[in-house]
Coordinates of C-alpha atoms in Angstrom, one line a residue:
Chain W
X3 CA -63.7 15.3 4.6
X4 CA -63.7 12.9 7.5
X5 CA -62.0 10.3 5.2
X6 CA -59.2 12.7 4.3
X7 CA -58.9 13.8 7.9
X8 CA -58.6 10.1 8.8
X9 CA -56.0 9.7 6.1
X10 CA -54.0 12.5 7.5
X11 CA -54.3 11.2 11.0
X12 CA -53.2 7.8 9.9
X13 CA -50.2 9.2 8.1
X14 CA -49.3 11.3 11.1
X15 CA -49.6 8.2 13.3
X16 CA -47.3 6.3 11.0
X17 CA -44.7 9.0 11.1
X18 CA -44.9 9.1 14.9
X19 CA -44.5 5.4 15.1
X20 CA -41.5 5.6 12.7
X21 CA -39.9 8.2 14.9
X22 CA -40.5 6.2 18.0
X23 CA -38.7 3.2 16.5
X24 CA -35.9 5.5 15.4
X25 CA -35.6 6.8 18.9
X26 CA -35.4 3.3 20.4
X27 CA -32.9 2.2 17.8
X28 CA -30.8 5.2 18.6
X29 CA -30.6 4.2 22.2
X30 CA -29.7 0.7 21.3
X31 CA -27.0 1.8 18.9
X32 CA -25.5 4.1 21.6
X33 CA -25.5 1.2 24.1
X34 CA -24.0 -1.2 21.6
X35 CA -21.2 1.1 20.6
X36 CA -20.4 2.0 24.2
X37 CA -20.0 -1.7 24.8
X38 CA -17.6 -2.1 21.9
X39 CA -15.6 1.0 22.7
X40 CA -15.1 -0.3 26.2
X41 CA -13.1 -3.2 24.7
X42 CA -14.2 -6.0 27.0
X43 CA -11.8 -8.5 25.4
X44 CA -8.8 -6.2 25.6
X45 CA -7.9 -6.5 21.9
X46 CA -7.5 -2.8 21.2
X47 CA -3.7 -2.8 21.5
X48 CA -3.5 -5.3 18.7
X49 CA -5.4 -3.0 16.4
X50 CA -3.6 0.1 17.6
X51 CA -0.3 -1.6 16.6
X52 CA -1.6 -2.3 13.1
X53 CA -2.4 1.4 12.8
X54 CA -5.8 0.3 11.4
X55 CA -8.2 0.8 14.3
X56 CA -11.0 2.2 12.2
X57 CA -13.6 -0.2 13.5
X58 CA -13.2 1.6 16.8
X59 CA -13.7 4.9 15.0
X60 CA -16.9 3.5 13.5
X61 CA -18.1 2.6 17.0
X62 CA -17.3 6.1 18.3
X63 CA -19.3 7.7 15.5
X64 CA -22.1 5.2 16.4
X65 CA -22.3 6.5 19.9
X66 CA -23.0 10.1 18.9
X67 CA -25.2 9.1 16.0
X68 CA -27.3 7.1 18.4
X69 CA -27.8 10.2 20.7
X70 CA -28.6 12.3 17.7
X71 CA -31.2 9.9 16.5
X72 CA -32.9 9.9 19.9
X73 CA -33.0 13.6 20.0
X74 CA -34.2 14.0 16.5
X75 CA -36.9 11.4 16.8
X76 CA -38.3 13.4 19.7
X77 CA -38.1 16.6 17.6
X78 CA -39.8 14.7 14.8
X79 CA -42.7 13.5 16.9
X80 CA -43.3 17.1 18.2
X81 CA -43.1 18.5 14.7
X82 CA -45.5 16.0 13.2
X83 CA -48.1 16.5 15.9
X84 CA -47.9 20.3 15.6
X85 CA -47.6 20.0 11.8
X86 CA -45.2 23.0 11.9
X87 CA -43.3 23.4 8.6
X88 CA -40.3 25.1 10.1
X89 CA -39.8 22.4 12.7
X90 CA -40.2 19.7 10.1
X91 CA -37.7 21.3 7.8
X92 CA -35.2 21.5 10.6
X93 CA -35.9 17.9 11.4
X94 CA -35.4 16.8 7.8
X95 CA -32.1 18.6 7.4
X96 CA -30.6 17.4 10.7
X97 CA -31.8 13.9 9.9
X98 CA -30.0 14.0 6.5
X99 CA -26.8 15.0 8.2
X100 CA -27.1 12.2 10.8
X101 CA -27.9 9.8 8.0
X102 CA -24.7 10.7 6.3
X103 CA -22.6 10.2 9.5
X104 CA -24.2 6.9 10.2
X105 CA -23.6 5.8 6.6
X106 CA -19.9 6.7 7.1
X107 CA -19.8 4.6 10.2
X108 CA -21.3 1.5 8.6
X109 CA -19.1 1.6 5.5
X110 CA -16.0 2.2 7.7
X111 CA -16.8 -0.7 9.9
X112 CA -17.5 -3.1 7.0
X113 CA -14.5 -2.1 5.0
X114 CA -11.9 -2.2 7.7
X115 CA -13.1 -5.5 9.0
X116 CA -11.9 -6.9 5.7
X117 CA -8.3 -5.9 6.6
X118 CA -8.2 -8.1 9.7
X119 CA -6.7 -11.3 8.3
X120 CA -4.7 -14.0 10.1
X121 CA -1.5 -12.9 8.3
X122 CA -1.8 -9.4 9.6
X123 CA -1.9 -10.5 13.2
X124 CA 0.8 -13.1 12.6
X125 CA 3.2 -10.5 11.2
X126 CA 2.5 -8.2 14.0
X127 CA 3.0 -10.8 16.7
X128 CA 6.3 -12.0 15.2
X129 CA 7.6 -8.4 14.8
X130 CA 6.4 -7.0 18.1
X131 CA 6.0 -9.6 20.7
X132 CA 8.7 -9.3 23.4
X133 CA 10.5 -6.8 21.1
X134 CA 13.4 -5.3 23.1
X135 CA 13.5 -1.5 23.4
X136 CA 14.1 0.1 20.0
X137 CA 13.1 3.3 18.3
X138 CA 10.8 5.9 19.7
X139 CA 8.2 6.0 22.5
X140 CA 5.4 5.2 20.1
X141 CA 7.1 2.0 18.9
X142 CA 7.8 1.0 22.5
X143 CA 4.2 1.7 23.5
X144 CA 2.8 -0.4 20.7
X145 CA 5.2 -3.3 21.4
X146 CA 4.4 -3.3 25.1
X147 CA 0.7 -3.3 24.2
X148 CA 1.1 -6.2 21.9
X149 CA 3.2 -8.2 24.4
X150 CA 0.7 -7.7 27.2
X151 CA -2.3 -8.5 25.0
X152 CA -0.7 -11.7 23.7
X153 CA 0.3 -12.9 27.2
X154 CA -3.2 -12.4 28.4
X155 CA -4.7 -14.1 25.3
X156 CA -2.5 -17.2 25.6
X157 CA -3.3 -17.5 29.3
X158 CA -7.0 -17.0 29.1
X159 CA -7.8 -18.9 26.0
X160 CA -5.3 -21.7 26.3
X161 CA -3.8 -21.0 22.9
X162 CA -0.5 -20.3 21.3
X163 CA 0.4 -18.3 18.2
X164 CA -2.0 -17.3 15.5
X165 CA -2.5 -20.6 13.8
X166 CA -0.6 -22.7 16.3
X167 CA 2.7 -22.9 18.1
X168 CA 4.4 -23.9 14.9
X169 CA 4.3 -20.2 13.9
X170 CA 7.1 -19.6 16.3
X171 CA 9.2 -22.4 14.7
X172 CA 8.4 -21.5 11.1
X173 CA 9.4 -17.8 11.3
X174 CA 12.1 -15.8 12.9
X175 CA 10.8 -13.2 15.3
X176 CA 11.7 -10.5 17.8
X177 CA 11.2 -13.1 20.4
X178 CA 13.7 -15.4 18.8
X179 CA 16.4 -12.6 19.0
X180 CA 16.2 -12.6 22.7
X181 CA 15.4 -16.2 23.6
X182 CA 17.2 -19.1 22.0
X183 CA 15.3 -21.9 20.4
X184 CA 16.9 -24.6 22.6
X185 CA 15.6 -22.9 25.7
X186 CA 12.3 -21.5 24.3
X187 CA 11.0 -23.1 21.2
X188 CA 7.9 -21.0 21.9
X189 CA 7.0 -18.4 24.5
X190 CA 6.6 -19.4 28.2
X191 CA 2.8 -18.9 28.1
X192 CA 2.5 -21.5 25.4
X193 CA 3.2 -24.2 28.0
X194 CA 0.4 -25.5 30.1
X195 CA 0.9 -23.7 33.4
X196 CA 0.0 -24.7 36.9
X197 CA -1.7 -22.4 39.4
X198 CA 1.5 -20.7 40.2
X199 CA 2.3 -19.8 36.6
X200 CA 5.2 -22.3 36.0
X201 CA 5.0 -25.0 33.4
X202 CA 3.8 -28.4 34.6
X203 CA 6.6 -30.1 32.7
X204 CA 9.2 -27.8 30.9
X205 CA 10.8 -30.6 28.9
X206 CA 7.4 -31.9 27.8
X207 CA 6.5 -28.4 26.7
X208 CA 9.8 -28.0 24.8
X209 CA 9.4 -31.3 23.0
X210 CA 5.8 -30.7 22.1
X211 CA 4.3 -33.6 24.0
X212 CA 0.5 -33.4 23.8
X213 CA -0.9 -32.2 27.1
X214 CA 2.1 -30.1 28.1
X215 CA 1.8 -27.3 25.6
X216 CA -1.1 -25.5 24.0
X217 CA -1.6 -26.7 20.5
X218 CA -4.5 -24.4 19.5
X219 CA -4.1 -21.1 17.6
X220 CA -5.4 -17.9 19.0
X221 CA -6.9 -16.5 15.8
X222 CA -10.4 -17.6 16.8
X223 CA -10.2 -15.7 20.0
X224 CA -9.1 -12.6 18.2
X225 CA -11.3 -12.6 15.2
X226 CA -14.4 -13.6 17.0
X227 CA -14.8 -10.4 19.0
X228 CA -13.6 -8.2 16.2
X229 CA -16.0 -9.7 13.7
X230 CA -18.9 -9.2 16.1
X231 CA -17.9 -5.6 16.7
X232 CA -17.5 -4.8 13.0
X233 CA -20.7 -6.6 11.9
X234 CA -22.7 -5.3 14.9
X235 CA -21.9 -1.7 14.1
X236 CA -22.2 -2.1 10.3
X237 CA -25.3 -4.2 9.9
X238 CA -27.3 -2.7 12.8
X239 CA -26.5 0.7 11.5
X240 CA -27.6 -0.4 8.0
X241 CA -30.9 -1.6 9.3
X242 CA -31.5 1.6 11.2
X243 CA -30.7 3.6 8.0
X244 CA -33.1 1.5 5.9
X245 CA -35.9 2.3 8.3
X246 CA -34.9 5.9 8.6
X247 CA -35.0 6.2 4.8
X248 CA -38.7 5.4 4.7
X249 CA -39.5 7.6 7.6
X250 CA -37.6 10.5 6.1
X251 CA -39.3 10.1 2.7
X252 CA -42.7 10.1 4.4
X253 CA -41.8 13.2 6.4
X254 CA -40.6 15.0 3.3
X255 CA -43.9 14.1 1.6
X256 CA -45.9 15.3 4.6
X257 CA -43.9 18.5 4.8
X258 CA -44.5 19.3 1.1
X259 CA -48.2 18.8 1.6
X260 CA -49.0 20.9 4.6
X261 CA -49.7 24.6 4.1
X262 CA -48.1 27.5 5.9
Chain M
X23 CA 15.3 -76.5 34.6
X24 CA 17.9 -77.4 37.2
X25 CA 19.8 -74.3 38.0
X26 CA 22.6 -76.2 39.7
X27 CA 23.6 -78.2 36.6
X28 CA 23.5 -75.1 34.4
X29 CA 25.9 -73.0 36.6
X30 CA 28.4 -75.9 36.6
X31 CA 28.4 -75.9 32.9
X32 CA 28.8 -72.1 32.8
X33 CA 31.9 -72.2 34.9
X34 CA 33.5 -74.5 32.3
X35 CA 33.2 -71.7 29.8
X36 CA 34.3 -68.9 32.1
X37 CA 37.9 -69.0 30.6
X38 CA 36.5 -68.5 27.1
X39 CA 34.3 -65.6 28.3
X40 CA 37.2 -63.2 28.6
X41 CA 38.2 -63.6 25.0
X42 CA 34.7 -63.4 23.4
X43 CA 34.3 -60.8 20.7
X44 CA 30.8 -59.6 19.6
X45 CA 30.9 -61.3 16.2
X46 CA 31.7 -64.7 17.7
X47 CA 29.0 -64.4 20.3
X48 CA 26.4 -66.5 18.6
X49 CA 28.9 -69.3 17.9
X50 CA 29.9 -69.4 21.6
X51 CA 26.4 -69.5 22.8
X52 CA 25.6 -72.4 20.5
X53 CA 28.5 -74.3 22.0
X54 CA 27.2 -73.6 25.5
X55 CA 23.8 -75.0 24.6
X56 CA 25.3 -78.3 23.5
X57 CA 27.0 -78.7 26.9
X58 CA 23.6 -78.7 28.6
X59 CA 22.0 -82.1 28.5
X60 CA 18.9 -82.0 26.2
X61 CA 16.7 -83.7 28.8
X62 CA 17.2 -80.7 31.2
X63 CA 15.4 -78.4 28.8
X64 CA 11.6 -78.3 29.5
X65 CA 10.9 -77.8 25.8
X66 CA 12.8 -77.7 22.6
X67 CA 11.9 -74.1 22.0
X68 CA 13.8 -72.9 25.0
X69 CA 17.0 -73.4 23.0
X70 CA 16.5 -70.3 21.0
X71 CA 15.6 -68.2 24.0
X72 CA 19.1 -68.5 25.3
X73 CA 20.4 -66.2 22.5
X74 CA 19.2 -63.2 24.6
X75 CA 20.4 -62.6 28.1
X76 CA 17.1 -61.8 29.6
X77 CA 15.6 -65.1 28.6
X78 CA 18.0 -66.8 31.0
X79 CA 16.5 -65.2 34.1
X80 CA 13.0 -66.0 33.1
X81 CA 11.8 -69.4 32.0
X82 CA 9.6 -70.9 34.7
X83 CA 6.5 -71.6 32.7
X84 CA 6.1 -72.7 29.1
X85 CA 3.7 -69.9 28.2
X86 CA 6.0 -67.1 29.2
X87 CA 8.8 -68.8 27.3
X88 CA 6.7 -69.0 24.2
X89 CA 5.9 -65.3 24.4
X90 CA 9.4 -64.4 25.1
X91 CA 10.4 -66.7 22.2
X92 CA 8.3 -64.7 19.8
X93 CA 9.7 -61.4 21.1
X94 CA 13.2 -62.7 20.9
X95 CA 12.8 -64.0 17.3
X96 CA 11.3 -60.7 16.3
X97 CA 14.1 -58.9 18.0
X98 CA 16.7 -61.0 16.1
X99 CA 14.9 -60.5 12.8
X100 CA 14.7 -56.7 13.1
X101 CA 18.1 -56.2 14.9
X102 CA 19.9 -55.4 11.7
X103 CA 17.4 -52.8 10.4
X104 CA 16.9 -50.9 13.7
X105 CA 20.6 -50.5 14.6
X106 CA 20.5 -46.8 14.0
X107 CA 19.5 -43.9 16.2
X108 CA 15.9 -43.1 15.5
X109 CA 14.0 -39.8 15.9
X110 CA 11.6 -39.7 18.8
X111 CA 8.1 -40.9 18.0
X112 CA 6.2 -38.1 16.2
X113 CA 2.9 -38.8 18.0
X114 CA 4.7 -38.3 21.3
X115 CA 7.2 -35.5 20.7
X116 CA 5.5 -33.3 18.0
X117 CA 8.1 -30.5 18.1
X118 CA 10.9 -32.5 16.6
X119 CA 13.3 -31.6 15.1
X120 CA 13.3 -27.9 15.9
X121 CA 15.5 -25.1 14.6
X122 CA 18.4 -26.1 16.8
X123 CA 17.6 -29.3 18.6
X124 CA 16.9 -32.9 17.7
X125 CA 15.3 -35.4 20.1
X126 CA 16.5 -39.0 19.6
X127 CA 15.2 -42.2 21.1
X128 CA 17.6 -43.7 23.5
X129 CA 19.1 -47.0 22.3
X130 CA 16.7 -49.6 23.8
X131 CA 17.7 -53.2 23.3
X132 CA 20.2 -52.3 20.6
X133 CA 23.3 -53.4 22.5
X134 CA 21.9 -56.2 24.5
X135 CA 23.9 -58.9 22.7
X136 CA 27.1 -57.1 23.7
X137 CA 26.3 -56.6 27.4
X138 CA 27.7 -58.8 30.1
X139 CA 26.4 -58.8 33.7
X140 CA 28.6 -57.3 36.4
X141 CA 30.3 -54.9 34.1
X142 CA 29.5 -51.2 33.8
X143 CA 28.9 -49.7 30.4
X144 CA 28.1 -46.2 29.1
X145 CA 26.6 -45.1 25.8
X146 CA 28.3 -42.3 24.0
X147 CA 26.4 -40.2 21.5
X148 CA 28.3 -38.8 18.5
X149 CA 27.0 -36.0 16.2
X150 CA 28.3 -34.9 12.9
X151 CA 27.1 -32.8 10.0
X152 CA 26.4 -34.9 6.9
X153 CA 29.0 -32.9 5.0
X154 CA 31.6 -34.2 7.3
X155 CA 31.1 -37.8 6.3
X156 CA 33.5 -37.2 3.4
X157 CA 36.2 -35.9 5.8
X158 CA 36.0 -38.3 8.7
X159 CA 33.3 -40.4 10.3
X160 CA 35.4 -42.5 12.7
X161 CA 34.4 -42.5 16.3
X162 CA 37.3 -44.6 17.7
X163 CA 41.0 -44.1 17.6
X164 CA 43.6 -46.8 16.8
X165 CA 43.3 -48.5 20.2
X166 CA 39.5 -48.8 20.0
X167 CA 39.0 -46.0 22.5
X168 CA 36.1 -43.6 21.9
X169 CA 37.1 -40.3 20.3
X170 CA 37.0 -37.4 22.8
X171 CA 36.4 -34.7 20.2
X172 CA 34.3 -31.8 21.3
X173 CA 31.9 -29.4 19.6
X174 CA 34.6 -26.7 19.4
X175 CA 37.3 -29.0 18.1
X176 CA 35.2 -30.1 15.2
X177 CA 33.6 -26.7 14.5
X178 CA 30.2 -28.0 15.4
X179 CA 30.5 -31.3 13.6
X180 CA 31.8 -29.9 10.4
X181 CA 35.2 -31.6 10.5
X182 CA 34.1 -34.9 12.0
X183 CA 31.9 -36.3 14.7
X184 CA 31.9 -34.8 18.2
X185 CA 30.9 -36.4 21.4
X186 CA 27.7 -34.7 22.6
X187 CA 26.8 -36.8 25.7
X188 CA 27.2 -40.0 27.6
X189 CA 24.6 -41.8 29.7
X190 CA 23.8 -45.2 31.2
X191 CA 22.6 -48.0 29.1
X192 CA 18.8 -47.8 29.1
X193 CA 17.1 -50.8 30.7
X194 CA 15.8 -53.1 28.0
X195 CA 13.8 -55.3 30.3
X196 CA 11.7 -52.4 31.6
X197 CA 11.3 -49.9 28.9
X198 CA 9.4 -46.7 29.7
X199 CA 5.7 -46.9 29.0
X200 CA 4.7 -43.9 26.9
X201 CA 1.1 -43.6 28.1
X202 CA 2.5 -43.0 31.6
X203 CA 3.4 -39.5 30.4
X204 CA -0.2 -38.5 31.2
X205 CA 0.5 -39.0 34.9
X206 CA 2.1 -35.9 36.2
X207 CA 4.3 -37.7 38.7
X208 CA 5.7 -40.2 36.2
X209 CA 6.0 -37.8 33.2
X210 CA 9.5 -36.4 33.8
X211 CA 10.9 -39.8 34.3
X212 CA 9.3 -41.2 31.1
X213 CA 10.7 -38.3 29.1
X214 CA 14.3 -38.6 30.4
X215 CA 14.2 -42.4 30.0
X216 CA 12.8 -42.4 26.5
X217 CA 14.4 -39.4 24.7
X218 CA 17.6 -37.6 24.5
X219 CA 17.6 -34.0 23.2
X220 CA 20.7 -33.1 21.2
X221 CA 21.3 -29.3 21.4
X222 CA 19.7 -28.9 24.8
X223 CA 22.3 -26.9 26.6
X224 CA 22.7 -23.3 25.4
X225 CA 25.1 -22.1 28.0
X226 CA 27.9 -24.7 28.2
X227 CA 29.9 -23.2 25.4
X228 CA 30.2 -19.8 27.1
X229 CA 30.5 -21.0 30.7
X230 CA 34.2 -21.1 31.7
X231 CA 33.4 -23.4 34.7
X232 CA 31.7 -26.1 32.7
X233 CA 33.5 -29.3 33.0
X234 CA 31.3 -32.0 31.4
X235 CA 30.6 -32.9 27.8
X236 CA 29.0 -29.9 26.0
X237 CA 25.8 -30.4 24.0
X238 CA 25.3 -27.0 22.4
X239 CA 22.5 -26.1 20.0
X240 CA 22.8 -27.2 16.4
X241 CA 22.6 -25.0 13.4
X242 CA 19.3 -24.4 11.6
X243 CA 18.6 -25.8 8.2
X244 CA 21.5 -28.3 8.4
X245 CA 21.6 -32.1 8.0
X246 CA 23.1 -34.1 10.8
X247 CA 23.8 -37.7 11.5
X248 CA 24.0 -39.4 14.9
X249 CA 25.6 -42.6 16.3
X250 CA 25.4 -44.4 19.6
X251 CA 28.6 -46.2 20.8
X252 CA 28.7 -48.7 23.6
X253 CA 31.8 -48.2 25.8
X254 CA 33.0 -50.5 28.6
X255 CA 33.8 -48.2 31.6
X256 CA 36.5 -50.1 33.2
X257 CA 38.5 -50.8 30.0
X258 CA 37.5 -47.6 28.2
X259 CA 37.1 -49.6 25.0
X260 CA 34.4 -49.4 22.4
X261 CA 32.5 -52.6 22.5
X262 CA 29.7 -52.0 20.0
X263 CA 28.3 -49.2 17.9
X264 CA 25.2 -48.6 15.8
X265 CA 25.2 -47.4 12.2
X266 CA 25.1 -43.7 11.5
X267 CA 21.5 -42.6 11.6
X268 CA 19.5 -41.5 8.5
X269 CA 20.2 -37.8 7.7
X270 CA 18.0 -35.6 9.9
X271 CA 17.6 -32.0 9.0
X272 CA 16.9 -29.2 11.4
X273 CA 14.1 -26.7 10.6
X274 CA 14.5 -23.5 8.6
X275 CA 12.7 -20.3 9.5
X276 CA 11.3 -17.7 7.2
X277 CA 11.4 -13.9 7.7
X278 CA 8.2 -12.3 9.0
X279 CA 8.5 -9.3 6.6
X280 CA 7.8 -11.7 3.8
X281 CA 4.3 -12.4 5.1
X282 CA 1.7 -11.0 2.7
X283 CA -0.9 -9.1 4.6
X284 CA -3.0 -8.0 1.6
X285 CA -6.6 -8.9 2.5
X286 CA -7.6 -10.0 -1.0
X287 CA -10.9 -9.1 -2.6
X288 CA -13.7 -7.2 -0.9
X289 CA -16.2 -9.2 1.1
X290 CA -19.8 -9.4 0.0
X291 CA -21.2 -7.7 3.0
X292 CA -19.1 -4.6 2.5
X293 CA -20.2 -4.3 -1.1
X294 CA -23.9 -4.7 -0.2
X295 CA -23.8 -2.1 2.5
X296 CA -21.9 0.5 0.5
X297 CA -24.0 0.2 -2.7
X298 CA -27.4 0.1 -1.0
X299 CA -26.6 3.0 1.3
X300 CA -25.3 5.1 -1.6
X301 CA -28.5 4.5 -3.5
X302 CA -30.6 5.4 -0.4
X303 CA -28.7 8.6 0.1
X304 CA -29.2 9.5 -3.5
X305 CA -32.9 8.9 -3.3
X306 CA -33.2 10.9 -0.1
X307 CA -31.5 13.9 -1.6
X308 CA -33.6 13.6 -4.7
X309 CA -36.7 13.4 -2.6
X310 CA -35.7 16.3 -0.5
X311 CA -35.0 18.5 -3.6
X312 CA -38.3 17.4 -5.1
X313 CA -40.3 18.3 -2.1
X314 CA -38.5 21.6 -1.7
X315 CA -39.2 22.3 -5.4
X316 CA -42.8 21.3 -5.2
X317 CA -43.2 23.4 -2.0
X318 CA -41.7 26.4 -3.8
X319 CA -43.9 25.8 -6.9
X320 CA -46.9 25.4 -4.7
X321 CA -46.3 28.6 -2.8
X322 CA -45.7 30.4 -6.1
X323 CA -49.0 29.1 -7.5
X324 CA -50.8 30.1 -4.3
X325 CA -49.3 33.6 -4.3
X326 CA -50.3 34.0 -8.0
X327 CA -53.8 32.9 -7.3
X328 CA -54.3 35.1 -4.3
X329 CA -53.5 38.1 -6.4
X330 CA -56.3 37.3 -8.8
X331 CA -59.0 35.7 -6.6
X332 CA -61.1 36.3 -3.4
X333 CA -59.9 35.0 -0.1
X334 CA -63.0 32.6 0.3
X335 CA -62.3 31.0 -3.1
X336 CA -58.7 30.6 -2.1
X337 CA -59.7 28.7 1.1
X338 CA -62.0 26.4 -0.7
X339 CA -59.5 25.7 -3.4
X340 CA -56.8 24.9 -0.8
X341 CA -58.9 22.5 1.1
X342 CA -59.7 20.2 -1.8
X343 CA -55.9 20.4 -2.7
X344 CA -55.1 19.1 0.8
X345 CA -58.0 16.6 0.7
X346 CA -57.1 15.2 -2.7
X347 CA -53.6 14.4 -1.6

């Protein structure tokens, strides 16, 4: 009898440990997703303009799933200690629902990350950067967002264009409609600027003399944060779910074995 | 070398100087050399140095003359091949040619054999589309004066060459040093001395007050040819001209709506996550149903047994059941 008692106690201990880990992971997931949603790199307007901002939707789901995991893990610990069938059943059902939501979040983040290619941002930059007023308010809002984001990107990361400044020469763009090629082969922020915001040598910048214009592309500065966000949400969520799977299986087994 | 004796000899030739033509230049200079006594020349090699004007001013030590000799000979040897306007060095000006502009090197040392001291010269730049070479490619009129055609008159170089600019003859003796462009103070000077940008001025066509020579932007995806012409300012006559440059084509731009944004095949990570999570959900649901089922069956067995057995037996049967699991 003592042996089976010990076996039960050990099993309960394992379930409690599992729930503690789930609770802590829930807090971590909430914190991580709040960080991503706060958009520290200011790249959200670019995604908004592509109308494909689902990696942010995945992060929002992650915030609430994290809270739910925390609350349910506390419920689970209480239920296992009391060995109450009703509580355990409630725990299992709510955990299954949370599992489904988290699964949706992971798959969304992983899938929509695949859509973020250099060509997508190139097309968007060419069609929306410095686009003069046209169409409706939504269009105007998105174009302004793209313009501000690109200006900030080029200034902070010392880069120009998606793959390089030659993007502005190879393709026509909304920018080219307003500014002639002779005056602006590429936008003003592609020139190396001094502390007051004017180019150190405008002719050197127009001619493409090394040192007077920014020759790097901005794609690394865009894709880096977005990849980290998508993979952070997707893979961390996946790890939590794998762990939760085992804890849930154990809990179901425990539930089926205790008597009313 | 005695300067005094040389200048005396030079004055003998001053009458001939006024009637010199470019193609007779070399013959005249050879005659001048013969007038100078051979013993006045420090070394035999100096004789060739005199073919270039700047060698006359130098010439104190033998070594500098030998170096200058080498440069002069190289200059003479390559003179015929380089007498065309060249595109600016690609390592230096990487954005060249652009959609509507072309940056050309200024004509360094191309006209040196035609220059005389104490006369002012200007260099005129002519631009024409390659298709216009069948119509007309003359840059002078009958009296050897440079053609004053403008961009508008030639429809942007379609009907013949137009004059895009004129500037001073670049100094051959002190060419701009390209590495100096790294220095912020010297950079603007280096750029203006070394390159000339055709198509730089976007407003002169539409400005009614503009009086100078207009250099408007070129047309994208078109081949142009360029020529430098040396003009004597006082006489207004063309003294020398380079050949027409090699055809230079301005860039062409593509439409952004043709960019293909299809991401291609699915990444491996997405496939792993989706497949494994689907399997896990399936197993969880199966396990949940199994446990509910077994709980229901267990409670049915228990209720069936309680109907036919005593409570004490029931308790002892349940304990082993729990213990055996």
